[in-house]
CSV table of C-alpha atoms in Angstrom, one decimal:
chain,number,residue,atom,x,y,z
A,1,MET,CA,17.9,9.8,22.1
A,2,ASP,CA,18.9,11.4,25.3
A,3,GLY,CA,16.7,11.4,28.4
A,4,THR,CA,15.9,15.1,28.3
A,5,ILE,CA,14.4,15.0,24.9
A,6,LEU,CA,12.4,11.9,25.8
A,7,ASP,CA,11.1,13.5,29.0
A,8,ASP,CA,10.1,16.6,27.0
A,9,MET,CA,8.3,14.5,24.4
A,10,ARG,CA,6.4,12.6,27.0
A,11,SER,CA,5.3,15.8,28.6
A,12,ALA,CA,4.1,17.2,25.3
A,13,LEU,CA,2.1,14.1,24.2
A,14,ARG,CA,-0.9,12.2,25.6
A,15,GLY,CA,0.0,8.9,24.1
A,16,PRO,CA,3.0,6.7,25.2
A,17,VAL,CA,6.5,7.4,24.0
A,18,ILE,CA,8.5,4.2,23.7
A,19,ALA,CA,12.3,4.3,23.6
A,20,ALA,CA,15.0,1.6,23.3
A,21,GLN,CA,15.4,1.2,27.1
A,22,ASP,CA,11.7,0.5,27.5
A,23,PRO,CA,10.5,-3.2,27.9
A,24,ALA,CA,7.9,-2.6,25.2
A,25,TYR,CA,10.4,-1.4,22.6
A,26,ASP,CA,11.2,-4.6,20.7
A,27,GLU,CA,7.5,-5.5,20.3
A,28,ALA,CA,6.6,-1.9,19.3
A,29,ARG,CA,9.1,-1.8,16.5
A,30,LYS,CA,8.0,-5.0,14.9
A,31,ILE,CA,6.2,-4.6,11.6
A,32,TYR,CA,4.5,-6.9,9.1
A,33,ASN,CA,7.6,-7.7,7.1
A,34,ALA,CA,10.1,-9.4,9.4
A,35,MET,CA,12.9,-8.8,6.8
A,36,ILE,CA,12.8,-5.2,8.0
A,37,ASP,CA,14.7,-4.9,11.3
A,38,ARG,CA,15.1,-1.3,12.2
A,39,TYR,CA,15.7,0.6,15.4
A,40,PRO,CA,13.8,3.9,15.7
A,41,ALA,CA,15.0,6.4,18.3
A,42,ALA,CA,11.5,6.5,19.7
A,43,ILE,CA,8.0,5.3,18.8
A,44,VAL,CA,5.2,7.8,19.6
A,45,ARG,CA,1.8,6.2,19.9
A,46,CYS,CA,-0.5,9.1,19.1
A,47,SER,CA,-4.0,8.9,20.7
A,48,ASP,CA,-5.7,11.5,18.5
A,49,ALA,CA,-5.1,14.2,15.9
A,50,ALA,CA,-4.0,16.7,18.6
A,51,ASP,CA,-1.2,14.2,19.6
A,52,VAL,CA,-0.2,14.0,15.9
A,53,MET,CA,0.0,17.8,15.7
A,54,ALA,CA,2.1,18.0,18.8
A,55,ALA,CA,4.4,15.2,17.7
A,56,VAL,CA,5.0,16.8,14.3
A,57,ASP,CA,5.8,20.1,15.9
A,58,PHE,CA,8.2,18.5,18.4
A,59,ILE,CA,10.0,16.5,15.7
A,60,ARG,CA,10.3,19.3,13.2
A,61,ASP,CA,11.4,21.9,15.7
A,62,ARG,CA,14.2,19.7,17.0
A,63,GLU,CA,15.2,18.7,13.5
A,64,LEU,CA,14.7,15.0,14.2
A,65,GLU,CA,13.8,12.5,11.5
A,66,LEU,CA,10.2,11.3,11.1
A,67,ALA,CA,8.5,8.2,9.9
A,68,VAL,CA,4.8,7.4,10.0
A,69,ARG,CA,3.2,4.0,10.8
A,70,GLY,CA,-0.4,3.2,10.1
A,71,GLY,CA,-1.1,-0.5,9.9
A,72,GLY,CA,2.6,-1.4,9.7
A,73,HIS,CA,2.1,-3.4,6.4
A,74,SER,CA,4.7,-1.6,4.3
A,75,GLY,CA,6.5,-4.2,2.3
A,76,ALA,CA,9.5,-1.9,1.9
A,77,GLY,CA,9.4,-1.1,5.7
A,78,LEU,CA,8.9,2.7,5.1
A,79,CYS,CA,7.0,3.0,8.3
A,80,GLU,CA,10.3,2.8,10.3
A,81,VAL,CA,13.7,4.4,9.9
A,82,ASP,CA,16.8,3.8,12.1
A,83,ASP,CA,17.3,6.6,14.6
A,84,ALA,CA,14.1,8.4,13.6
A,85,VAL,CA,10.9,9.0,15.5
A,86,THR,CA,8.0,6.9,14.4
A,87,ILE,CA,4.6,8.5,14.7
A,88,ASP,CA,2.5,5.3,15.3
A,89,LEU,CA,-1.2,5.8,14.6
A,90,SER,CA,-2.2,2.4,15.8
A,91,PRO,CA,-4.2,3.7,18.9
A,92,MET,CA,-6.4,5.6,16.3
A,93,ARG,CA,-8.1,2.4,15.2
A,94,TRP,CA,-11.9,2.9,14.8
A,95,ALA,CA,-14.6,2.9,12.1
A,96,ARG,CA,-18.0,4.7,12.3
A,97,VAL,CA,-20.6,4.1,9.6
A,98,ASP,CA,-23.4,6.5,8.5
A,99,PRO,CA,-25.8,4.0,6.9
A,100,VAL,CA,-28.1,6.7,5.6
A,101,ALA,CA,-25.4,8.7,3.8
A,102,ARG,CA,-23.6,5.4,3.0
A,103,THR,CA,-20.3,6.7,4.3
A,104,ALA,CA,-17.7,5.6,6.8
A,105,ARG,CA,-15.2,7.5,8.8
A,106,VAL,CA,-12.1,5.5,9.7
A,107,GLY,CA,-9.2,6.3,12.0
A,108,GLY,CA,-5.7,6.6,10.5
A,109,GLY,CA,-4.4,3.6,12.4
A,110,SER,CA,-7.2,1.3,11.4
A,111,GLN,CA,-6.9,-2.0,9.5
A,112,LEU,CA,-9.2,-3.0,6.6
A,113,GLY,CA,-10.9,-5.5,8.8
A,114,ASP,CA,-12.1,-2.7,11.1
A,115,LEU,CA,-13.8,-1.0,8.1
A,116,ASP,CA,-15.1,-4.2,6.6
A,117,HIS,CA,-16.7,-5.3,9.9
A,118,ALA,CA,-18.3,-1.9,10.7
A,119,ALA,CA,-19.7,-1.5,7.2
A,120,HIS,CA,-20.9,-5.1,6.8
A,121,ALA,CA,-23.4,-4.7,9.6
A,122,PHE,CA,-25.3,-2.4,7.3
A,123,GLY,CA,-24.8,-4.4,4.1
A,124,LEU,CA,-22.1,-2.0,2.8
A,125,ALA,CA,-18.5,-2.0,1.8
A,126,THR,CA,-15.9,-0.1,-0.2
A,127,PRO,CA,-13.1,-1.5,-2.4
A,128,ALA,CA,-10.0,-1.9,-0.4
A,129,GLY,CA,-7.4,-4.7,-0.5
A,130,ILE,CA,-7.6,-8.5,-0.1
A,131,MET,CA,-6.4,-8.9,3.5
A,132,SER,CA,-8.1,-7.6,6.7
A,133,THR,CA,-4.8,-6.9,8.4
A,134,THR,CA,-3.7,-4.3,5.8
A,135,GLY,CA,-3.5,-0.7,7.1
A,136,VAL,CA,-6.3,1.5,5.7
A,137,GLY,CA,-3.9,4.5,5.6
A,138,GLY,CA,-1.1,3.2,3.5
A,139,LEU,CA,-3.4,1.3,1.1
A,140,THR,CA,-5.6,4.3,0.5
A,141,LEU,CA,-2.8,6.8,0.0
A,142,GLY,CA,-1.2,4.5,-2.6
A,143,GLY,CA,-4.5,4.1,-4.5
A,144,GLY,CA,-6.0,0.9,-3.2
A,145,HIS,CA,-7.5,-2.0,-5.2
A,146,GLY,CA,-9.2,-5.2,-4.2
A,147,HIS,CA,-12.1,-7.6,-4.8
A,148,LEU,CA,-14.6,-4.9,-5.5
A,149,THR,CA,-12.5,-2.8,-7.9
A,150,ARG,CA,-14.0,-3.8,-11.2
A,151,LYS,CA,-17.5,-2.9,-9.9
A,152,TYR,CA,-16.7,0.1,-7.7
A,153,GLY,CA,-13.3,1.4,-8.6
A,154,LEU,CA,-10.1,2.0,-6.6
A,155,THR,CA,-10.2,2.9,-2.9
A,156,ILE,CA,-9.3,6.5,-3.8
A,157,ASP,CA,-12.2,6.7,-6.1
A,158,ASN,CA,-14.4,6.2,-3.0
A,159,LEU,CA,-12.5,8.6,-0.8
A,160,VAL,CA,-14.7,11.6,0.1
A,161,ALA,CA,-12.5,13.5,2.5
A,162,ALA,CA,-9.4,13.2,4.7
A,163,ASP,CA,-8.3,14.9,8.0
A,164,VAL,CA,-4.7,15.8,7.6
A,165,VAL,CA,-1.9,17.1,9.8
A,166,LEU,CA,0.6,19.1,7.7
A,167,ALA,CA,4.3,19.6,8.1
A,168,ASP,CA,3.8,22.9,9.9
A,169,GLY,CA,1.7,21.1,12.5
A,170,SER,CA,-1.6,22.6,11.3
A,171,PHE,CA,-4.8,20.5,10.7
A,172,VAL,CA,-6.9,20.7,7.6
A,173,VAL,CA,-9.7,18.8,5.9
A,174,ALA,CA,-9.0,17.8,2.3
A,175,SER,CA,-11.9,17.2,-0.1
A,176,GLU,CA,-13.1,18.3,-3.5
A,177,SER,CA,-14.1,21.7,-1.9
A,178,GLN,CA,-11.4,22.2,0.7
A,179,HIS,CA,-7.7,22.1,-0.3
A,180,PRO,CA,-8.6,20.3,-3.5
A,181,ASP,CA,-5.0,20.3,-4.7
A,182,LEU,CA,-4.0,18.4,-1.5
A,183,PHE,CA,-7.0,16.0,-1.9
A,184,TRP,CA,-5.9,15.3,-5.5
A,185,ALA,CA,-2.4,14.4,-4.3
A,186,LEU,CA,-3.5,12.2,-1.4
A,187,ARG,CA,-5.4,10.0,-3.9
A,188,GLY,CA,-2.4,8.0,-5.0
A,189,GLY,CA,0.5,10.2,-4.0
A,190,GLY,CA,1.4,8.2,-0.9
A,191,GLY,CA,2.4,9.7,2.5
A,192,ASN,CA,4.3,12.6,1.0
A,193,PHE,CA,2.0,15.5,1.9
A,194,GLY,CA,0.9,15.0,5.5
A,195,ILE,CA,-0.4,12.5,8.1
A,196,VAL,CA,-4.0,11.5,7.6
A,197,THR,CA,-5.6,11.0,10.9
A,198,SER,CA,-9.0,9.9,9.5
A,199,PHE,CA,-10.6,9.0,6.2
A,200,ARG,CA,-14.2,9.3,5.0
A,201,PHE,CA,-15.2,6.8,2.4
A,202,ARG,CA,-18.2,6.3,0.2
A,203,LEU,CA,-19.8,2.9,0.7
A,204,HIS,CA,-21.7,0.6,-1.7
A,205,PRO,CA,-24.3,-2.2,-1.2
A,206,VAL,CA,-22.3,-5.4,-0.6
A,207,GLY,CA,-23.5,-8.2,1.6
A,208,ASP,CA,-22.7,-11.8,1.1
A,209,VAL,CA,-20.7,-12.6,-2.0
A,210,VAL,CA,-20.0,-15.8,-3.9
A,211,VAL,CA,-16.3,-16.7,-3.6
A,212,ALA,CA,-14.7,-19.2,-5.9
A,213,VAL,CA,-11.1,-20.6,-6.1
A,214,THR,CA,-10.1,-22.4,-9.3
A,215,LEU,CA,-6.7,-24.2,-9.5
A,216,TRP,CA,-4.8,-25.9,-12.4
A,217,PRO,CA,-1.3,-27.5,-12.3
A,218,ALA,CA,1.5,-25.1,-12.7
A,219,ASP,CA,2.5,-26.7,-16.0
A,220,GLN,CA,-0.8,-25.4,-17.5
A,221,THR,CA,0.1,-21.8,-16.6
A,222,ARG,CA,0.5,-20.8,-20.3
A,223,GLU,CA,-3.0,-22.1,-21.3
A,224,VAL,CA,-4.7,-20.8,-18.3
A,225,LEU,CA,-3.1,-17.3,-18.3
A,226,ARG,CA,-3.8,-16.9,-22.0
A,227,TRP,CA,-7.5,-17.7,-21.3
A,228,TYR,CA,-7.7,-15.5,-18.3
A,229,ARG,CA,-6.2,-12.4,-20.1
A,230,ASP,CA,-8.9,-12.7,-22.7
A,231,PHE,CA,-11.8,-13.7,-20.5
A,232,LEU,CA,-11.7,-11.3,-17.6
A,233,PRO,CA,-11.7,-7.9,-19.3
A,234,GLN,CA,-14.9,-8.8,-21.1
A,235,ALA,CA,-16.6,-10.5,-18.1
A,236,PRO,CA,-19.4,-8.7,-16.2
A,237,GLU,CA,-18.2,-6.1,-13.7
A,238,ASP,CA,-19.9,-8.1,-11.0
A,239,LEU,CA,-17.1,-10.6,-11.5
A,240,ASN,CA,-13.6,-9.9,-10.1
A,241,GLY,CA,-10.8,-12.5,-10.2
A,242,PHE,CA,-7.1,-12.2,-9.5
A,243,PHE,CA,-4.7,-14.6,-11.1
A,244,ALA,CA,-2.1,-16.3,-8.9
A,245,ALA,CA,0.9,-18.6,-9.0
A,246,LEU,CA,1.0,-20.5,-5.7
A,247,ALA,CA,1.8,-23.6,-3.7
A,248,VAL,CA,-1.5,-25.0,-2.4
A,249,PRO,CA,-1.9,-24.2,1.3
A,250,PRO,CA,-2.2,-27.2,3.7
A,251,ALA,CA,-5.6,-26.1,5.0
A,252,PRO,CA,-9.3,-26.3,4.1
A,253,PRO,CA,-11.0,-26.1,1.6
A,254,PHE,CA,-8.1,-27.7,-0.3
A,255,PRO,CA,-8.0,-31.5,-0.3
A,256,GLU,CA,-4.9,-33.1,1.3
A,257,GLU,CA,-3.7,-34.7,-1.9
A,258,ILE,CA,-2.9,-31.4,-3.5
A,259,HIS,CA,-1.3,-29.7,-0.4
A,260,GLY,CA,2.0,-28.1,-1.3
A,261,GLN,CA,1.7,-28.7,-5.1
A,262,ARG,CA,2.7,-25.8,-7.4
A,263,MET,CA,-0.5,-24.5,-9.1
A,264,CYS,CA,-1.8,-21.5,-11.0
A,265,GLY,CA,-5.3,-20.3,-10.3
A,266,VAL,CA,-7.8,-17.5,-9.9
A,267,VAL,CA,-9.6,-16.2,-6.7
A,268,TRP,CA,-13.0,-15.0,-7.8
A,269,CYS,CA,-15.5,-12.7,-6.2
A,270,TRP,CA,-19.1,-12.6,-7.6
A,271,LEU,CA,-21.2,-9.6,-6.6
A,272,GLY,CA,-24.3,-10.4,-8.6
A,273,ASP,CA,-27.3,-12.6,-7.9
A,274,PRO,CA,-25.9,-15.8,-6.3
A,275,GLU,CA,-28.1,-17.9,-8.6
A,276,ASP,CA,-26.1,-16.5,-11.5
A,277,ALA,CA,-22.6,-17.3,-10.1
A,278,ASP,CA,-22.3,-20.8,-11.7
A,279,ALA,CA,-23.1,-19.4,-15.1
A,280,ALA,CA,-20.6,-16.5,-14.7
A,281,LEU,CA,-17.9,-19.0,-13.8
A,282,ALA,CA,-18.8,-21.8,-16.3
A,283,ALA,CA,-15.9,-20.6,-18.6
A,284,VAL,CA,-13.3,-21.9,-16.1
A,285,GLN,CA,-13.5,-25.3,-17.9
A,286,GLU,CA,-12.2,-23.7,-21.2
A,287,PRO,CA,-8.4,-23.7,-20.6
A,288,GLY,CA,-8.5,-27.3,-19.3
A,289,LYS,CA,-10.4,-29.0,-16.5
A,290,PRO,CA,-9.4,-27.6,-13.2
A,291,ILE,CA,-7.7,-29.8,-10.5
A,292,PHE,CA,-9.8,-27.9,-7.9
A,293,HIS,CA,-12.9,-25.6,-8.2
A,294,PHE,CA,-14.6,-24.4,-5.0
A,295,THR,CA,-17.5,-22.0,-4.7
A,296,ALA,CA,-19.3,-20.8,-1.6
A,297,PRO,CA,-21.4,-17.8,-0.5
A,298,MET,CA,-19.8,-16.0,2.4
A,299,PRO,CA,-20.0,-12.6,4.1
A,300,TYR,CA,-17.7,-10.1,2.4
A,301,PRO,CA,-15.5,-9.7,5.6
A,302,ALA,CA,-14.9,-13.5,5.5
A,303,LEU,CA,-13.5,-13.2,2.1
A,304,GLN,CA,-11.3,-10.2,3.1
A,305,SER,CA,-9.8,-12.3,6.0
A,306,MET,CA,-9.5,-15.5,4.1
A,307,PHE,CA,-5.7,-15.2,3.7
A,308,ASP,CA,-4.8,-13.6,7.1
A,309,GLU,CA,-3.7,-16.8,8.8
A,310,LEU,CA,-1.8,-18.0,5.7
A,311,ILE,CA,0.4,-15.0,5.7
A,312,PRO,CA,0.5,-13.5,9.2
A,313,THR,CA,2.8,-10.8,10.6
A,314,GLY,CA,6.4,-11.9,11.0
A,315,LEU,CA,7.3,-13.5,7.7
A,316,GLN,CA,10.2,-12.6,5.5
A,317,TRP,CA,9.0,-10.6,2.5
A,318,TYR,CA,10.4,-9.1,-0.6
A,319,TRP,CA,8.2,-7.8,-3.4
A,320,ARG,CA,8.1,-5.9,-6.6
A,321,GLY,CA,5.3,-4.8,-8.9
A,322,ASP,CA,4.3,-3.5,-12.3
A,323,PHE,CA,1.3,-2.3,-14.2
A,324,PHE,CA,0.2,-4.1,-17.4
A,325,ASP,CA,-2.2,-3.1,-20.1
A,326,ARG,CA,-1.8,-6.5,-21.8
A,327,ILE,CA,-0.3,-9.8,-21.1
A,328,THR,CA,1.8,-10.7,-24.0
A,329,ASP,CA,2.8,-14.2,-25.1
A,330,ASP,CA,6.3,-13.5,-24.0
A,331,ALA,CA,5.1,-12.4,-20.6
A,332,VAL,CA,3.1,-15.6,-20.3
A,333,ASP,CA,6.3,-17.6,-20.9
A,334,VAL,CA,8.0,-15.7,-18.1
A,335,HIS,CA,5.1,-16.3,-15.7
A,336,ALA,CA,5.1,-20.0,-16.6
A,337,LYS,CA,8.8,-20.3,-16.0
A,338,TYR,CA,8.6,-18.9,-12.5
A,339,ALA,CA,5.3,-20.4,-11.5
A,340,GLU,CA,6.8,-23.8,-11.9
A,341,ASN,CA,9.8,-22.8,-9.8
A,342,LEU,CA,8.5,-21.1,-6.7
A,343,PRO,CA,11.3,-20.9,-4.2
A,344,THR,CA,9.2,-21.5,-1.1
A,345,ASP,CA,5.6,-22.6,-0.4
A,346,LEU,CA,4.4,-19.0,0.4
A,347,SER,CA,6.1,-17.2,-2.5
A,348,THR,CA,3.6,-16.1,-5.1
A,349,MET,CA,2.6,-13.8,-8.0
A,350,HIS,CA,-0.7,-12.0,-8.3
A,351,LEU,CA,-2.3,-10.1,-11.1
A,352,TYR,CA,-5.1,-7.8,-9.8
A,353,PRO,CA,-7.6,-6.4,-12.3
A,354,VAL,CA,-7.8,-2.6,-12.3
A,355,ASP,CA,-10.0,-2.1,-15.3
A,356,ALA,CA,-13.8,-1.6,-15.7
A,357,ALA,CA,-15.0,1.0,-13.1
A,358,ALA,CA,-11.4,2.0,-12.2
A,359,ALA,CA,-10.6,2.7,-15.9
A,360,ARG,CA,-13.6,5.0,-16.3
A,361,VAL,CA,-12.2,7.6,-14.0
A,362,ASP,CA,-10.5,10.5,-15.8
A,363,PRO,CA,-6.7,10.2,-15.5
A,364,GLU,CA,-6.5,13.8,-14.4
A,365,ASP,CA,-8.9,13.4,-11.5
A,366,THR,CA,-6.4,11.8,-9.1
A,367,ALA,CA,-2.7,11.3,-8.7
A,368,TRP,CA,-3.0,7.7,-9.8
A,369,SER,CA,-1.7,7.9,-13.3
A,370,TYR,CA,-2.3,4.4,-14.8
A,371,ARG,CA,-6.1,4.5,-15.6
A,372,ASP,CA,-5.1,2.7,-18.8
A,373,ALA,CA,-3.7,-0.3,-16.9
A,374,VAL,CA,-5.7,-3.5,-16.9
A,375,TRP,CA,-3.7,-5.4,-14.2
A,376,SER,CA,-1.6,-4.4,-11.2
A,377,GLY,CA,1.0,-7.2,-10.7
A,378,ILE,CA,3.0,-8.2,-7.7
A,379,ILE,CA,5.8,-10.7,-7.3
A,380,GLY,CA,6.3,-11.7,-3.7
A,381,GLY,CA,9.0,-13.8,-2.2
A,382,VAL,CA,7.7,-15.0,1.2
A,383,ASP,CA,9.0,-17.4,3.8
A,384,PRO,CA,9.1,-17.7,7.6
A,385,ASP,CA,12.9,-18.6,7.8
A,386,PRO,CA,15.4,-15.7,7.8
A,387,ALA,CA,17.9,-18.1,6.3
A,388,ASN,CA,15.9,-18.0,3.1
A,389,ALA,CA,15.7,-14.2,2.8
A,390,GLU,CA,18.3,-13.9,0.1
A,391,THR,CA,16.8,-16.8,-1.9
A,392,ILE,CA,13.3,-15.2,-2.0
A,393,ARG,CA,14.7,-11.8,-2.7
A,394,GLN,CA,16.8,-13.1,-5.7
A,395,TRP,CA,13.9,-15.1,-7.1
A,396,CYS,CA,11.7,-12.0,-7.0
A,397,VAL,CA,14.3,-9.8,-8.6
A,398,ASP,CA,15.1,-12.3,-11.3
A,399,TYR,CA,11.4,-12.8,-12.1
A,400,TRP,CA,10.8,-9.0,-12.2
A,401,ASP,CA,13.9,-8.4,-14.4
A,402,GLU,CA,12.5,-10.8,-17.0
A,403,LEU,CA,8.9,-9.6,-16.7
A,404,HIS,CA,9.4,-5.8,-16.5
A,405,PRO,CA,10.2,-5.3,-20.2
A,406,HIS,CA,6.6,-6.5,-20.9
A,407,SER,CA,5.1,-4.0,-18.4
A,408,MET,CA,3.9,-0.4,-18.7
A,409,GLY,CA,6.9,0.9,-16.8
A,410,GLY,CA,5.5,2.0,-13.5
A,411,ALA,CA,3.9,0.1,-10.6
A,412,TYR,CA,1.3,0.5,-7.9
A,413,VAL,CA,3.4,2.6,-5.5
A,414,ASN,CA,2.7,0.2,-2.6
A,415,PHE,CA,4.3,-2.6,-4.5
A,416,ILE,CA,7.6,-0.8,-5.1
A,417,GLY,CA,10.2,-2.9,-3.1
A,418,GLU,CA,13.0,-1.8,-0.8
A,419,GLY,CA,16.0,-0.4,-2.6
A,420,GLU,CA,14.3,0.5,-5.9
A,421,SER,CA,15.4,3.7,-7.5
A,422,GLN,CA,13.8,7.1,-7.6
A,423,ASP,CA,13.3,6.6,-11.3
A,424,ARG,CA,10.7,3.9,-10.4
A,425,VAL,CA,8.7,6.5,-8.4
A,426,LYS,CA,8.8,8.9,-11.3
A,427,ALA,CA,7.7,6.2,-13.7
A,428,THR,CA,4.8,5.4,-11.4
A,429,TYR,CA,3.4,8.9,-11.6
A,430,ARG,CA,4.3,9.6,-15.2
A,431,ASP,CA,3.1,13.1,-16.2
A,432,HIS,CA,1.6,13.7,-12.8
A,433,TYR,CA,5.0,13.8,-11.1
A,434,ALA,CA,5.5,17.5,-11.9
A,435,ARG,CA,2.1,18.5,-10.5
A,436,LEU,CA,2.8,16.4,-7.4
A,437,THR,CA,6.2,18.2,-6.9
A,438,GLY,CA,4.4,21.5,-7.0
A,439,ILE,CA,2.0,20.3,-4.3
A,440,LYS,CA,4.9,19.0,-2.3
A,441,ASN,CA,6.5,22.4,-2.5
A,442,ALA,CA,3.3,24.0,-1.1
A,443,TYR,CA,2.6,21.6,1.7
A,444,ASP,CA,6.0,20.1,2.7
A,445,PRO,CA,8.8,22.3,1.2
A,446,THR,CA,11.5,20.9,3.6
A,447,ASN,CA,10.5,17.2,2.9
A,448,LEU,CA,9.7,16.4,6.5
A,449,PHE,CA,7.6,13.5,5.2
A,450,HIS,CA,10.3,11.7,3.2
A,451,ALA,CA,10.1,8.1,4.7
A,452,ASN,CA,8.0,6.9,1.8
A,453,GLN,CA,8.2,6.4,-2.0
A,454,ASN,CA,9.3,10.0,-2.0
A,455,ILE,CA,8.2,12.9,-4.2
A,456,GLU,CA,11.0,15.4,-3.6
A,457,PRO,CA,10.4,19.2,-3.4
A,458,ASP,CA,12.4,21.1,-6.0
A,459,ARG,CA,13.1,24.2,-4.0
C-alpha cells in the first residue's frame, strides 16, 4: 500500500493504522492459529463505531479488500487476507452489565473472558463457548454454544440487540423491532452482513458451578461413547457435558502417572444444587470404572478459562466440524479408531451438546438451521511445531472423511475449516440459505464483507 493512501487513512481514523514497514506489524498480524500466516496491506485498529464507519467508507470508496478481526480466533484465518485492509476491533474491548435488567453490552473486540468476568460479579452469565480467549463477535455471529447451552440455549438465543456498521458506512441497531431481517441473519449468519461494534445479551443466574472431568482409557471409547449418547439427552438440563478424545495434559488436577496417555472423557458442568451433583454424575460408573474422576465447585469464569493455558495463541491448528442428530454404531467405530491414534498430544475431538433449550427454539426464528441437531462436533489437529502441520491436517481430514457420512451434512459455521467448499456453507444453512441471500442483497449487494464463510449476493 503506497504512502499516500496510508497517510490519508491515518488522517481519516482515530485509531492507529499499522502497515508492513511499521515495527508493530508482525505482532499485529498474528492470530490465534499460527498455521495462518498472512500479510495484510494494513491493519486498522478502530477505537469506536465512528472509526469503523470511517474505515468502511475509506476501504469501499478506494475499492480495497476488507477483512474484519474481532478476537482473532478464526480457525480458518478468515480475519486476515493477504493484501487486504484488516479492520481490527481489539481496542473495542469492554463489557458493561445492567444487573437489574440482567443484560450486558459488550464491545465488538471483546473476548469471552471479558463478558464472563463482568457478569460473574453479579452472579450472572450467558452461554458462550468454553474458552475465555475466544472472541465474542465471531462466536456469536456463528451461533455460539458452550457449557450453559442445554440450560439456556445458544449464544444467539440470548442476543437482544446489536450495533452494526453496514457496507454503505451507515450505523444501525438490529433487534426484534429494528431491522428485524438483519437481526435474524446476524443470529448464525456469520460476518456477512456488517461489522458488529457492540452486542447486548440477556443474562441468567449463574454463580459457582460444579465442574467434573471423567476419563477412561482410549480403548474403552466404544463403550463410553455408546453410554454417553444415550445418557446425556435424557439427563437434567442442569447437566452439560461434552465428550472428548484427548491426551491427558501434564498439569493438575491430573495425576502424573496418566500424563500423556490417550483417553476418552467428558467435561461436565452442573448448574443445579451442588449437593445434587454427585447423584447427577453417579452414572459415570456405568460404561466401566473411570481411570480418573474429578469434581470441584468453582466460579463459572474459572471453568471458562480452564483450557486457556493448555491451548494458547500461536499453535498450529486445523479443524473441521459436523452436526449430528444421533451417534450411530458405525460413527462410534470411527471415533474409537481415531481416538486411539491421536497424531499429537494436543489433537482432539469434541462433541458439544446442542439439544434441550437450544432445540426448543423454532427453526425459523434465527439463521441457525440445525435446531434438530443433538451434537456439534469438531475434530482438531493441534501442535506447536510447524513441522507437524501437514500431519495434523491430514489426520483431521481423514477422520472427517470417514465420519462425515454419519453426520447431518452441515456444520457449526465456525468449525468449517480452511479450504472447504461453498457447498459446505450452503449445507450449513440448508433452507435458510435463500433467505440469507436475499438479506445479503439488501445490506451488502457488492459483497464487501466476503472474508468469511461467505453468503454470496445473487445480483
